[in-house]
XYZ file of C-alpha atoms in Angstrom:
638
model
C 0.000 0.000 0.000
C 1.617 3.056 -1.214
C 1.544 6.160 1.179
C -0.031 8.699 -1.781
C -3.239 6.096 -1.434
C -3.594 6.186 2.370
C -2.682 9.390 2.547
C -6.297 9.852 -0.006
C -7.629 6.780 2.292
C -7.384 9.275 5.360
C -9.108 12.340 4.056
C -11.700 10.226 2.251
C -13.177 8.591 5.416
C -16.835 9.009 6.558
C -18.063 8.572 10.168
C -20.647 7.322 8.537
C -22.851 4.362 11.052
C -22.498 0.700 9.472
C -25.604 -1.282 9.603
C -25.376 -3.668 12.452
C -24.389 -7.531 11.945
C -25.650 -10.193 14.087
C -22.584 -12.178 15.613
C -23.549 -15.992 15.533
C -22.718 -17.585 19.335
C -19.767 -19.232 19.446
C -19.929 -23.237 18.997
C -18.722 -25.150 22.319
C -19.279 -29.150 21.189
C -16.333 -29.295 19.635
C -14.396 -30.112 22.614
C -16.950 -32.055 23.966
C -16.544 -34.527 21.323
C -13.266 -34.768 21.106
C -12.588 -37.159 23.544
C -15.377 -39.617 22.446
C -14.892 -39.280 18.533
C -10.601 -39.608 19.044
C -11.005 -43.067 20.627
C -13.220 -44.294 17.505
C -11.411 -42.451 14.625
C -7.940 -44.408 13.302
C -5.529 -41.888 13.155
C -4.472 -42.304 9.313
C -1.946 -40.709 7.419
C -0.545 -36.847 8.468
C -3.988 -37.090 10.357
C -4.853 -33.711 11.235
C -7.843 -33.365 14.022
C -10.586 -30.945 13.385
C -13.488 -32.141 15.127
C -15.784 -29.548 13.934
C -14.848 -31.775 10.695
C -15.030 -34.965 11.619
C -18.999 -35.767 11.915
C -21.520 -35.060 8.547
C -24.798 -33.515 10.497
C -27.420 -35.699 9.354
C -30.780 -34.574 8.121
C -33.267 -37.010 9.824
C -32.178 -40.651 10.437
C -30.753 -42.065 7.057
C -28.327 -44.285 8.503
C -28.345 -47.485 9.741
C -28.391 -47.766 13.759
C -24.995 -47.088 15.221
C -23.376 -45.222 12.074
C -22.833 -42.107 10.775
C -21.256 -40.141 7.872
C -17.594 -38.492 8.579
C -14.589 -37.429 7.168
C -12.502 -40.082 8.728
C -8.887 -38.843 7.469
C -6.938 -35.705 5.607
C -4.333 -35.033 3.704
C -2.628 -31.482 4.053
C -1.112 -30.549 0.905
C 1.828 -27.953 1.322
C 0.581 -24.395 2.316
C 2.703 -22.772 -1.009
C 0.455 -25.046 -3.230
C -2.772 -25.389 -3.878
C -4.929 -28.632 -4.773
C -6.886 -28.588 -8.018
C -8.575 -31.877 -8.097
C -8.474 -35.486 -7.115
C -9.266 -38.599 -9.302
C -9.937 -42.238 -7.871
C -7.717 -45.050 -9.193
C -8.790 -48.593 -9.867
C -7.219 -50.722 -7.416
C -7.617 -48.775 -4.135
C -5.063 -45.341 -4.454
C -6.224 -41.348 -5.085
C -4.078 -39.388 -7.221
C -4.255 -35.305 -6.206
C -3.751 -32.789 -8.303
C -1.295 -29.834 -6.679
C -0.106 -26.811 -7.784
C 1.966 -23.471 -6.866
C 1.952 -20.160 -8.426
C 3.308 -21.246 -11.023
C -0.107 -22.890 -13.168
C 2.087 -24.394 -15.837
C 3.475 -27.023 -13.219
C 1.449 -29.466 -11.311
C 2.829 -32.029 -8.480
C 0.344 -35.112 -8.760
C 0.413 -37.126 -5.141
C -0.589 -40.667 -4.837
C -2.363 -41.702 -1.701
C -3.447 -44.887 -0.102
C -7.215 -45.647 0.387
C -6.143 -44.257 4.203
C -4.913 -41.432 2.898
C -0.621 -42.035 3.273
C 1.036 -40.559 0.495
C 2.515 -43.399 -1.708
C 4.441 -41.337 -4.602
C 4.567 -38.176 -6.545
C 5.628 -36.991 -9.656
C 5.078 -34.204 -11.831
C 2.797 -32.759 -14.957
C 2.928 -29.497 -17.060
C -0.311 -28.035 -18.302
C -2.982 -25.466 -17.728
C -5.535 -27.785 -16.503
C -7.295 -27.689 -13.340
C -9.033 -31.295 -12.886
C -6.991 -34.570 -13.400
C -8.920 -38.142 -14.799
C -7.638 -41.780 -13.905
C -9.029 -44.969 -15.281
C -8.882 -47.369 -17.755
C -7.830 -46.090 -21.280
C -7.738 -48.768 -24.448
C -7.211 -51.590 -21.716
C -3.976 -49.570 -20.127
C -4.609 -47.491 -16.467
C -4.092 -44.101 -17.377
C -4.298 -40.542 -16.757
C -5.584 -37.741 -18.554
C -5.692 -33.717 -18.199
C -7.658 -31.183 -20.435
C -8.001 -27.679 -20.797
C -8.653 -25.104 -23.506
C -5.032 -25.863 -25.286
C -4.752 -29.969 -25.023
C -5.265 -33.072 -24.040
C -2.808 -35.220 -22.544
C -2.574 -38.770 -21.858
C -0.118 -40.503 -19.337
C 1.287 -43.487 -17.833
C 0.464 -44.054 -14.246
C 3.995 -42.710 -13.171
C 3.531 -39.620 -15.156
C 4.969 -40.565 -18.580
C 3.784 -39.073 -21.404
C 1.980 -40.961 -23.845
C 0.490 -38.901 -26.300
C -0.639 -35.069 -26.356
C -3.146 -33.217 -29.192
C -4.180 -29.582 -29.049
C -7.957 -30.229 -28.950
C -9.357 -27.843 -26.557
C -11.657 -30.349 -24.262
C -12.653 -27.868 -21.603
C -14.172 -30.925 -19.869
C -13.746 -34.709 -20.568
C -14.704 -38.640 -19.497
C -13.165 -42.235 -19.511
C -15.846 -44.858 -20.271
C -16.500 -47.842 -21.821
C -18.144 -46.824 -24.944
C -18.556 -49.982 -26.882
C -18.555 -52.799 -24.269
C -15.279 -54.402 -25.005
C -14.079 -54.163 -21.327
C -10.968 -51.212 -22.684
C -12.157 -47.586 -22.122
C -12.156 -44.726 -24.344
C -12.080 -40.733 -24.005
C -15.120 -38.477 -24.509
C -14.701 -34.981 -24.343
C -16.589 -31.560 -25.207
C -14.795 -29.068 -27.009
C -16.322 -26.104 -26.390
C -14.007 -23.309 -28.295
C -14.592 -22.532 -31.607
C -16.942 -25.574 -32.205
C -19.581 -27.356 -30.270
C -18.267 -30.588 -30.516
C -18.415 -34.096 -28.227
C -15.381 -36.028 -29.490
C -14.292 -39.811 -28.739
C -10.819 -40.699 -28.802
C -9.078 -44.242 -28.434
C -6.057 -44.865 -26.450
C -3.596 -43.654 -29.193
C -5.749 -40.454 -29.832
C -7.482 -41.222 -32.831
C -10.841 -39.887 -33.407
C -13.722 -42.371 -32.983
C -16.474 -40.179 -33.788
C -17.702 -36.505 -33.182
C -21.450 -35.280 -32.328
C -21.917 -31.606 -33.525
C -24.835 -30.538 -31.449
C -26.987 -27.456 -31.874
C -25.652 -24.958 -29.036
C -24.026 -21.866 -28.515
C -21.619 -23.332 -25.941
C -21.180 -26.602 -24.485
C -20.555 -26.726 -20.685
C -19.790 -30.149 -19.343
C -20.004 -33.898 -20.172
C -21.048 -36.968 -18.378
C -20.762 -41.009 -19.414
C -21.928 -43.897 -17.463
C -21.682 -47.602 -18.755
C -24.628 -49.217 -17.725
C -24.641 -53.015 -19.378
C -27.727 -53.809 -20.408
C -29.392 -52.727 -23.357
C -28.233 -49.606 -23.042
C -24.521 -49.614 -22.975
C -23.041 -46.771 -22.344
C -24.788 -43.200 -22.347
C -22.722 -39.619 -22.877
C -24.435 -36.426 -21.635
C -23.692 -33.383 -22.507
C -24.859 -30.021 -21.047
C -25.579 -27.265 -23.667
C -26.893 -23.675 -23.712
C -28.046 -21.535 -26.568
C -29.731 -18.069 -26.917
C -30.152 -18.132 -23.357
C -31.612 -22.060 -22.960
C -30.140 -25.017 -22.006
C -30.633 -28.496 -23.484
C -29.103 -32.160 -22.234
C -27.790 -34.353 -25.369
C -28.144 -37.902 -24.333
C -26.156 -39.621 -27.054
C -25.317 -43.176 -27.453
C -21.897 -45.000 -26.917
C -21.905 -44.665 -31.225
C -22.428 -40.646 -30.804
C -25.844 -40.938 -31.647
C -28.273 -38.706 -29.749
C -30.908 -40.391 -28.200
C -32.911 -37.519 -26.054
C -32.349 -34.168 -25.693
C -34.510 -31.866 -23.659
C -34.754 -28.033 -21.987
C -33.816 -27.423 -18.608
C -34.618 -24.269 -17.336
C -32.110 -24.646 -14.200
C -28.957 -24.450 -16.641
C -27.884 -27.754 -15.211
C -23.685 -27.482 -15.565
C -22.796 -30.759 -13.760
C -24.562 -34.171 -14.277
C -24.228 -37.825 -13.421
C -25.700 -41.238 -15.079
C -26.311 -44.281 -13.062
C -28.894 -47.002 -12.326
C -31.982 -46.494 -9.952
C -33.218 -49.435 -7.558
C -35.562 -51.168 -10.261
C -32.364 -51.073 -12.937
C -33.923 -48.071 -14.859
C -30.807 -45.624 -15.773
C -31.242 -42.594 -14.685
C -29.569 -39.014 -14.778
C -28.984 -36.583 -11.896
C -28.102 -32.953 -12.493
C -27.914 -29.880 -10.610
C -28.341 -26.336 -12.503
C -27.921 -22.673 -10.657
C -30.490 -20.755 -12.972
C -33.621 -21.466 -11.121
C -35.971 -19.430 -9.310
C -34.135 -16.520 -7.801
C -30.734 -17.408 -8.577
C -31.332 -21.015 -6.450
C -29.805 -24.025 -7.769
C -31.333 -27.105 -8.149
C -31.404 -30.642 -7.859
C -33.493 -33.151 -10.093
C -33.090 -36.650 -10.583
C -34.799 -37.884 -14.078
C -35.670 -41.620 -15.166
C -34.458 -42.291 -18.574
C -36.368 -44.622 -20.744
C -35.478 -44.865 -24.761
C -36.426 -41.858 -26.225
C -37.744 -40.350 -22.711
C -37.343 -38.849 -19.729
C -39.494 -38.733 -16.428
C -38.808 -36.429 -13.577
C -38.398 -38.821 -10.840
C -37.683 -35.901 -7.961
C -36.438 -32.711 -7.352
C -34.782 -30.278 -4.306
C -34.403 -26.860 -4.267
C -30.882 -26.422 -3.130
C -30.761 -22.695 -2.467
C -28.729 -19.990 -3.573
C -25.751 -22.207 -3.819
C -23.397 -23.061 -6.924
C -22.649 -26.372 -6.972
C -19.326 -27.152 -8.763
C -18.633 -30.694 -8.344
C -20.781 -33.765 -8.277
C -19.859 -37.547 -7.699
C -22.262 -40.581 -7.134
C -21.202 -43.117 -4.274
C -22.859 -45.832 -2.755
C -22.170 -44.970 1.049
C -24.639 -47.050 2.701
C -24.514 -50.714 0.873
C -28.143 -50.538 -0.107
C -27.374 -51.114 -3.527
C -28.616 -47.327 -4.676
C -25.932 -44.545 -4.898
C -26.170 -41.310 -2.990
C -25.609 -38.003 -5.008
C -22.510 -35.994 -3.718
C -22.540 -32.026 -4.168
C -19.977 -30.063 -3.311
C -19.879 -26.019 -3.826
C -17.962 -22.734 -4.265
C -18.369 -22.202 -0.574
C -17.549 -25.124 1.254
C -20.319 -27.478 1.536
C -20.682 -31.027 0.769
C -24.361 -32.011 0.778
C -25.810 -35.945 -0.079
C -28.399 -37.052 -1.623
C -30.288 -39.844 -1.841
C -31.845 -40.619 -5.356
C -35.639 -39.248 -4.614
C -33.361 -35.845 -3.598
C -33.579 -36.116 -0.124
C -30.571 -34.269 1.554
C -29.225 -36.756 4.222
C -25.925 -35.185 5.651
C -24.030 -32.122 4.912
C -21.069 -30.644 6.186
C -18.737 -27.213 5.828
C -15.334 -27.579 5.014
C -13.261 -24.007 4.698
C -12.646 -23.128 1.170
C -14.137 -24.152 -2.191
C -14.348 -28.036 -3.386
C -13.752 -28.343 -6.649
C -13.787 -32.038 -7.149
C -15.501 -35.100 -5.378
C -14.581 -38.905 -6.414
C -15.920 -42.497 -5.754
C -13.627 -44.677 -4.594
C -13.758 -48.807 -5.054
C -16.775 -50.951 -3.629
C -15.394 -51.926 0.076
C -15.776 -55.794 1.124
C -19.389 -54.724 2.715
C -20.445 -53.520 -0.513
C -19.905 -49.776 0.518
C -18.053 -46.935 -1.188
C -15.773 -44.372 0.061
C -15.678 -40.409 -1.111
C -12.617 -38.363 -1.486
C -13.540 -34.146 -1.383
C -10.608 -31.694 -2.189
C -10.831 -28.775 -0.510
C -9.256 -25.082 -1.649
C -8.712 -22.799 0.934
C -5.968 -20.596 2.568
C -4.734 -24.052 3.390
C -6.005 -27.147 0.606
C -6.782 -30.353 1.721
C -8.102 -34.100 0.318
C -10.939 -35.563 3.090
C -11.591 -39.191 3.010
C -15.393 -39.503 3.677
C -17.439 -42.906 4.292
C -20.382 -44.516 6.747
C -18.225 -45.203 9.543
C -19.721 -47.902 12.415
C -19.898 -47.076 16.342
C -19.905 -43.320 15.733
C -23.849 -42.673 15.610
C -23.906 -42.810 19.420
C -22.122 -39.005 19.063
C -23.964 -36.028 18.963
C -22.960 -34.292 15.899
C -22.105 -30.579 15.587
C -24.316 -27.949 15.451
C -24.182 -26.516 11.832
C -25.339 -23.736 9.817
C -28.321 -24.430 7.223
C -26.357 -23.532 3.491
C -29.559 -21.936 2.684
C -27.016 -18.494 3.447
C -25.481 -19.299 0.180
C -22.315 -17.415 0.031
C -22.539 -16.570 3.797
C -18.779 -16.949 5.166
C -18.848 -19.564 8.101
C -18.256 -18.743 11.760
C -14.599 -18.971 12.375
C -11.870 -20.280 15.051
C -11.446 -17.693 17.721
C -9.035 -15.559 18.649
C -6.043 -15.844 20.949
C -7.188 -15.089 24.848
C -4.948 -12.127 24.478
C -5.738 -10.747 21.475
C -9.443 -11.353 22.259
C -9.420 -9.615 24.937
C -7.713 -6.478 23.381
C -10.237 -6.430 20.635
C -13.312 -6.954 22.928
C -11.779 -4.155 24.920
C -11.292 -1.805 22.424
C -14.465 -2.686 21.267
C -15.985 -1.153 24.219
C -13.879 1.496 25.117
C -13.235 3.142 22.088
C -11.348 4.986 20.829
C -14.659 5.216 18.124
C -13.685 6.230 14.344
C -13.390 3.979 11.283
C -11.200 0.622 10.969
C -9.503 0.394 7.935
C -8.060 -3.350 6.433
C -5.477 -3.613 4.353
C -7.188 -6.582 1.720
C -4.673 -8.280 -0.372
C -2.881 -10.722 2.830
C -5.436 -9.411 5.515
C -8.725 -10.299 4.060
C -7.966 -13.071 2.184
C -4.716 -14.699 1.026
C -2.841 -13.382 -1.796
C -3.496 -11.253 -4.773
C -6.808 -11.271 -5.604
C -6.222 -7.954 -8.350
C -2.946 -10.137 -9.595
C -5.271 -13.472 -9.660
C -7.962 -11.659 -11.846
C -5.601 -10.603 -14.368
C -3.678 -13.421 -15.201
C -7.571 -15.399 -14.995
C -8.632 -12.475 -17.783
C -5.376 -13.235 -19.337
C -5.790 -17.070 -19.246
C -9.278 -16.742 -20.532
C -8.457 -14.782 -23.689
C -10.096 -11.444 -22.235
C -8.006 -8.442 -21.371
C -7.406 -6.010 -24.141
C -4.917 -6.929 -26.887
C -2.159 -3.537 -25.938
C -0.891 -1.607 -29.445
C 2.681 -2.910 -29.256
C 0.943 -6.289 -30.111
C 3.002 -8.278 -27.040
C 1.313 -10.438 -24.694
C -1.068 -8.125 -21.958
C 0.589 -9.179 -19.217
C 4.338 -8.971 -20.587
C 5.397 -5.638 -19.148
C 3.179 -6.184 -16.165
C 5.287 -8.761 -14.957
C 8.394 -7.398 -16.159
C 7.455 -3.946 -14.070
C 6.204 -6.418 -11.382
C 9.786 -7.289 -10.119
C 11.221 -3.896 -10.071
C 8.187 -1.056 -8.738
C 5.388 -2.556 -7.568
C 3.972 0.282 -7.365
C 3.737 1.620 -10.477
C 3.062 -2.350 -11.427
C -0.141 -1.850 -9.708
C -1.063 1.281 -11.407
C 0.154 -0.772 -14.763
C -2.081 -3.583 -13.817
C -5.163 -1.173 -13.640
C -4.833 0.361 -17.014
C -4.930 -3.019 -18.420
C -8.497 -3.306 -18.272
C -8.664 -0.010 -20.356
C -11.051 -0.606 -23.334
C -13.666 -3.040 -21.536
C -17.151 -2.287 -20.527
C -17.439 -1.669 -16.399
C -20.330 -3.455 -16.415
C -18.709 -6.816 -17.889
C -15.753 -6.127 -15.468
C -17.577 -5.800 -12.858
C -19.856 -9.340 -13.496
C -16.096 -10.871 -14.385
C -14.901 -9.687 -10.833
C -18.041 -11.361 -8.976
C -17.860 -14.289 -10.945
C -14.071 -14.621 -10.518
C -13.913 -13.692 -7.157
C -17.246 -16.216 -5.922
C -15.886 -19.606 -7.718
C -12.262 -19.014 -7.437
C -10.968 -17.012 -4.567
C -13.912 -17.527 -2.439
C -11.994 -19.821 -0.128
C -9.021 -17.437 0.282
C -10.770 -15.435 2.425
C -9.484 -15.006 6.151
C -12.741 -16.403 8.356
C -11.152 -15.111 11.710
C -10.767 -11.290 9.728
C -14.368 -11.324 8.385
C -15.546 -11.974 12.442
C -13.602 -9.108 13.181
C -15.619 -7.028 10.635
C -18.665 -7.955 11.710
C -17.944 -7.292 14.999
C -17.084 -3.780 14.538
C -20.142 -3.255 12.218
C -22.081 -4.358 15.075
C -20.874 -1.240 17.269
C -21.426 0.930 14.667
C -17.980 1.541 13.281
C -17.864 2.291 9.475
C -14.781 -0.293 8.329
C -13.054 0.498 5.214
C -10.897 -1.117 3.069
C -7.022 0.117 1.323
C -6.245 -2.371 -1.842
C -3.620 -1.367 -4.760
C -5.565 -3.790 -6.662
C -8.356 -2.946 -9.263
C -11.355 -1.406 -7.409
C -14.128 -3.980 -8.883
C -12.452 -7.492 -7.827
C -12.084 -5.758 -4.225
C -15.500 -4.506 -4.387
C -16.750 -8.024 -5.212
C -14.672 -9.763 -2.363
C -16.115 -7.195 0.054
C -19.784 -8.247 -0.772
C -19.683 -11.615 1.091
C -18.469 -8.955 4.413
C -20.962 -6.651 3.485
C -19.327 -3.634 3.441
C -20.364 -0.662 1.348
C -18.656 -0.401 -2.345
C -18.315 3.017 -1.588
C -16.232 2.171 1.185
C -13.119 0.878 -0.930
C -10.198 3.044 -1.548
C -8.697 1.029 -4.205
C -7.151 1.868 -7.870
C -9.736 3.261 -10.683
C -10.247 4.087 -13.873
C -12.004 7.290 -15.488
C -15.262 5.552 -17.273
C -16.382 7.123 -20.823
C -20.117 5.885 -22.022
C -19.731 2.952 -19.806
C -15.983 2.010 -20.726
C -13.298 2.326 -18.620
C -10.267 4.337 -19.874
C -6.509 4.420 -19.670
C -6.935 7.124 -17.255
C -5.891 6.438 -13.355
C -8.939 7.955 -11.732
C -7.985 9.709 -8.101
C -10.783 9.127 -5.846
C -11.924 12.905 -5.083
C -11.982 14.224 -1.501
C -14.790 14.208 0.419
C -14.860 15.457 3.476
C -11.907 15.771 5.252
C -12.058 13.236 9.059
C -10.347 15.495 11.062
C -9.050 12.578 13.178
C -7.130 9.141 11.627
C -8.218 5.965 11.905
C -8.824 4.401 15.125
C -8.177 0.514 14.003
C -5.971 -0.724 11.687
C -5.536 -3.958 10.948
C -2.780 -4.798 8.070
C -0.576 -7.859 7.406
C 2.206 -7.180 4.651
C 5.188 -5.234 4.157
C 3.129 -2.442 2.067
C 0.273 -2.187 4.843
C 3.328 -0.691 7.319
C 2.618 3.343 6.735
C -1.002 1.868 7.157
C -0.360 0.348 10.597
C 1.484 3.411 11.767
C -1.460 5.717 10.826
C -3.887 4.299 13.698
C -4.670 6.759 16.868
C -5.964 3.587 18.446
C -5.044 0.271 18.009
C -2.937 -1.671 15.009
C -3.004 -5.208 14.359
C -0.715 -7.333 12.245
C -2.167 -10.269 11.189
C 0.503 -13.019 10.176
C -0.103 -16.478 9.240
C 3.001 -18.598 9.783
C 5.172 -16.419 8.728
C 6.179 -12.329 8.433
C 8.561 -10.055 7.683
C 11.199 -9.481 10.789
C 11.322 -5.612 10.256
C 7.889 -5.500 10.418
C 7.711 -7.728 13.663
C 10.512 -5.543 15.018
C 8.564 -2.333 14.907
C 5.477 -3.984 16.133
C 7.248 -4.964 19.693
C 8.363 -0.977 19.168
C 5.011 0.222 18.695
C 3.247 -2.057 20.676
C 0.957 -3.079 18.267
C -1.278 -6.417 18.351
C 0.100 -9.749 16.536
C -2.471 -12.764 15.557
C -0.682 -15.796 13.758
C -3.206 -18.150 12.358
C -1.543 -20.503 10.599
């Protein structure tokens, strides 16, 4: 944070009165189950314990007596990476899918079914979800994105590579000869589902009649009908599901007015298939389950659940209970896992911090059961090993928040005794005045203005500059030496697009992929000092619309955010670094600060009241050195 934009911060601030924010009661169970759940639980693998974790809360009774849903182990994965996706193997092991800042690079870990970490090896690519499985009779794996696909060995050799851009892909069986294939939907360009055989060659290609093509889905079912692709379309504003046929051939298609994006094929009890999806277009923006019967050249709604305003982003069928009918897995951009069972009746759901962008199916266990594996993408990532577990329905599980909040942040762990009690007692004493948070390392973890460019970049979307080099070439090469005027650089890079589409690219950014970034124990602190009153503001170097639509799920004011702008002509914004105009001058500075990087330093030292550094395993010794000087607070949460 550069001292011209707190010095603007300063004389910008209003004394205006926040609206107040209930503060949820603080949940106490957690150490009363510790005990009791420790002495049942194996302690597998790096076995973290988080008993808030541990126990699904169940909706009703859908267990058998004595048992009960829960995450019974974890993998960590290293707090400089982040996971992207897990993929079950056949024969008992999970591969995950990690990776650091740099996205060309990957680090794929192999776990046992109890979660130890086997091997690891490593894959270059821009994808973001891994598949493992049977390819043309070999066990293989397989990553996709807009560029390529790739096919490996199960160590991570190579095998073959071709630059179809499968945005989202499937191994299946497609003709019944026991050796799977590929079936992908390439969505750039054309509106394609491909098949590919183990050495890459083209099988056949269904051109369907959309505008865009959003995911694909493949079951083989036996029977008399084989093996079934869906594929999840939209046009002029409409979606349609392809059913096609393991030739290509499209058996059904139908509307779907909740957008469905994800989708799963499987049998119901009486053997009919059947086809679960989950779309977030409904009724108010809520998303929504349905679970159809498929029959020929028809389809029966068989039931449906309104999920609320949720967006569900991955989706996995397991058989959890042995009854011979799978359960339907959700998981979504804000941290739940929900299951249901096939007449959409939610039976457990849990919170997990962060985002979950994938859920697997492990192997059938000796009892007929399955496991499910959730990856989890937080501040810190992690892989969950979830089954029915016997002798732990006895326990009371933990009291839970309905999702029905949607985007809601979670209550969080509490503070340190001493830092607590500092807070509460400034809280009460005063000094009054505004709190201002530094974002970018306070509020949530990292860049979030750096993350939305290189995401614009990735996508194809910034502005092409007039030199005709790459948009983010002299951004990174000014990124090394002046940050500062890297930031100001980074702003101007937006120059030439409508605010309006930035600003729905910054919500929609910000709400699927740096959701789970943000810093639970930082947004309690908010609320709390919206709930005396105190108008909180926020100091970012980053572009003023991706900050804007972080701050929504705090609910602080957009006008609140002293951040980097553009002048906007006719609704575009402009090469022109706007300087937010002065207000009203406060007269006094702020009496909370709260800041936790090397730049938020001049904003620490501007506080009348009280500063706190917030650190999370690590900080700058300088900066630690002047806090002791100045007495400021220090939280570490790791």
């Amino acid at each position: 944070m550069n001292n011209v934009l707190l010095s603007v911060l300063i004389t910008t601030l209003s004394a205006t009165a926040c609206r107040a924010a209930a503060v949820p009661s603080p949940v106490d169970d957690a150490s009363e189950l510790e005990a009791g759940i420790a002495k049942q639980l194996p302690r597998l693998a790096r076995m973290t314990f988080h008993p808030s974790f541990e126990l699904f809360e169940d909706a009703g009774k859908p267990w058998p007596q004595d048992k009960a849903l829960g995450a019974l182990w974890v993998h960590e994965v290293d707090d400089r990476l982040r996971v992207d996706g897990a993929a079950y193997e056949p024969g008992g092991t999970l591969l995950v899918s990690e990776r650091g800042e740099d996205h060309y690079r990957h680090r794929i870990q192999r776990l046992s079914s109890s979660g130890t970490a086997l091997s690891s090896f490593t894959v270059s690519g821009y994808y973001e979800s891994i598949l493992a499985g049977d390819l043309g009779g070999k066990p293989s794996l397989v990553t996709q994105d807009m560029y390529q696909v790739q096919v490996l060995d199960r160590d991570g050799t190579p095998r073959w590579k071709d630059s179809r851009p499968m945005e989202s892909a499937v191994l299946c069986d497609l003709d019944g000869d026991g050796k799977g294939e590929l079936v992908g939907a390439v969505a750039r360009y054309k509106n394609l589902v491909q098949a590919l055989s183990a050495d890459g060659r083209l099988r056949w290609e269904a051109a369907l009649p959309a505008d865009s093509l959003l995911n694909v889905a493949a079951a083989s079912l036996g029977g008399k009908e084989g093996t079934l692709v869906a594929a999840f379309s939209a046009r002029r504003g409409r979606a349609t599901v392809f059913i096609l046929d393991g030739n290509g051939r499209t058996v059904l298609d139908y509307p779907d007015d909740t957008s469905p994006e994800l989708g799963a094929l499987g049998r119901l009890p009486d053997g009919s298939p059947f086809i679960a999806t989950v779309g977030s277009r409904w009724q108010s923006g809520h998303s929504r389950l349905r679970i159809s019967r498929l029959s020929g050249r028809t389809k029966k709604l068989e039931a449906e659940s309104d999920l609320g305003p949720i967006h569900a982003v991955s989706m996995a069928l397991a058989d959890l209970d042995a009854d011979r009918s799978p359960e339907v897995l959700l998981g979504t951009d804000n941290g739940w896992v929900m299951v249901f069972d096939l007449k959409a009746r939610r039976l457990s759901q849990r919170h997990f911090f962060g985002s979950i962008p994938s859920l697997a199916a492990g192997g059938l266990e000796p009892d007929g059961s399955q496991w499910a594996y959730a990856a989890v993408r937080g501040v810190t990532s992690r892989v969950y090993g979830i089954r029915l577990h016997p002798g732990l329905g006895i326990l009371k599980a933990l009291p839970v928040a309905a999702p029905s909040a949607g985007t809601e942040p979670p209550k969080s762990p509490a503070w340190s005794k001493e830092i607590d009690g500092a807070l509460e007692a400034f809280l009460e004493k005063g000094p009054d005045g505004p709190a201002v948070f530094e974002a970018e390392g306070t509020l949530w973890a990292g860049d979030a203005g750096d993350a939305f460019l290189r995401w614009l970049a990735a996508e194809g979307m910034l502005p092409k500059p007039r030199d005709g080099k790459e948009p983010l070439a002299r951004y990174d090469a000014l990124l090394s030496r002046d940050r500062r005027k890297a930031k100001e650089l980074a702003a101007t890079l937006l120059a030439g697009m409508k605010e309006a589409e930035v600003r729905g690219l910054a919500g929609r950014f910000f709400s699927q992929r740096f959701y789970g970034r943000i810093y639970r124990p930082v947004t309690d602190l908010v609320a709390r000092l919206r709930a005396t009153g105190r108008p909180v503001w926020i100091a970012s170097d980053s572009p003023r619309w991706i900050v804007e639509a972080g701050i929504e799920f705090l609910e602080i004011e957009p006008e609140r955010v002293a951040a980097m702008d553009l002048v906007v002509q006719d609704g575009v914004l402009t090469a022109k670094l706007k300087k937010p105009a002065v207000k009203k001058a406060l007269g006094r500075r702020p009496s909370l600060v709260v800041g936790g990087s090397e730049d938020g330093d001049a904003l620490l030292r501007s506080s009348s009241g009280r500063a706190l550094l917030i650190t999370h395993g690590r900080a700058d010794p300088g900066l630690l050195k002047t806090a002791r000087k100045k007495g400021w607070l220090v939280q570490d949460f790791p």
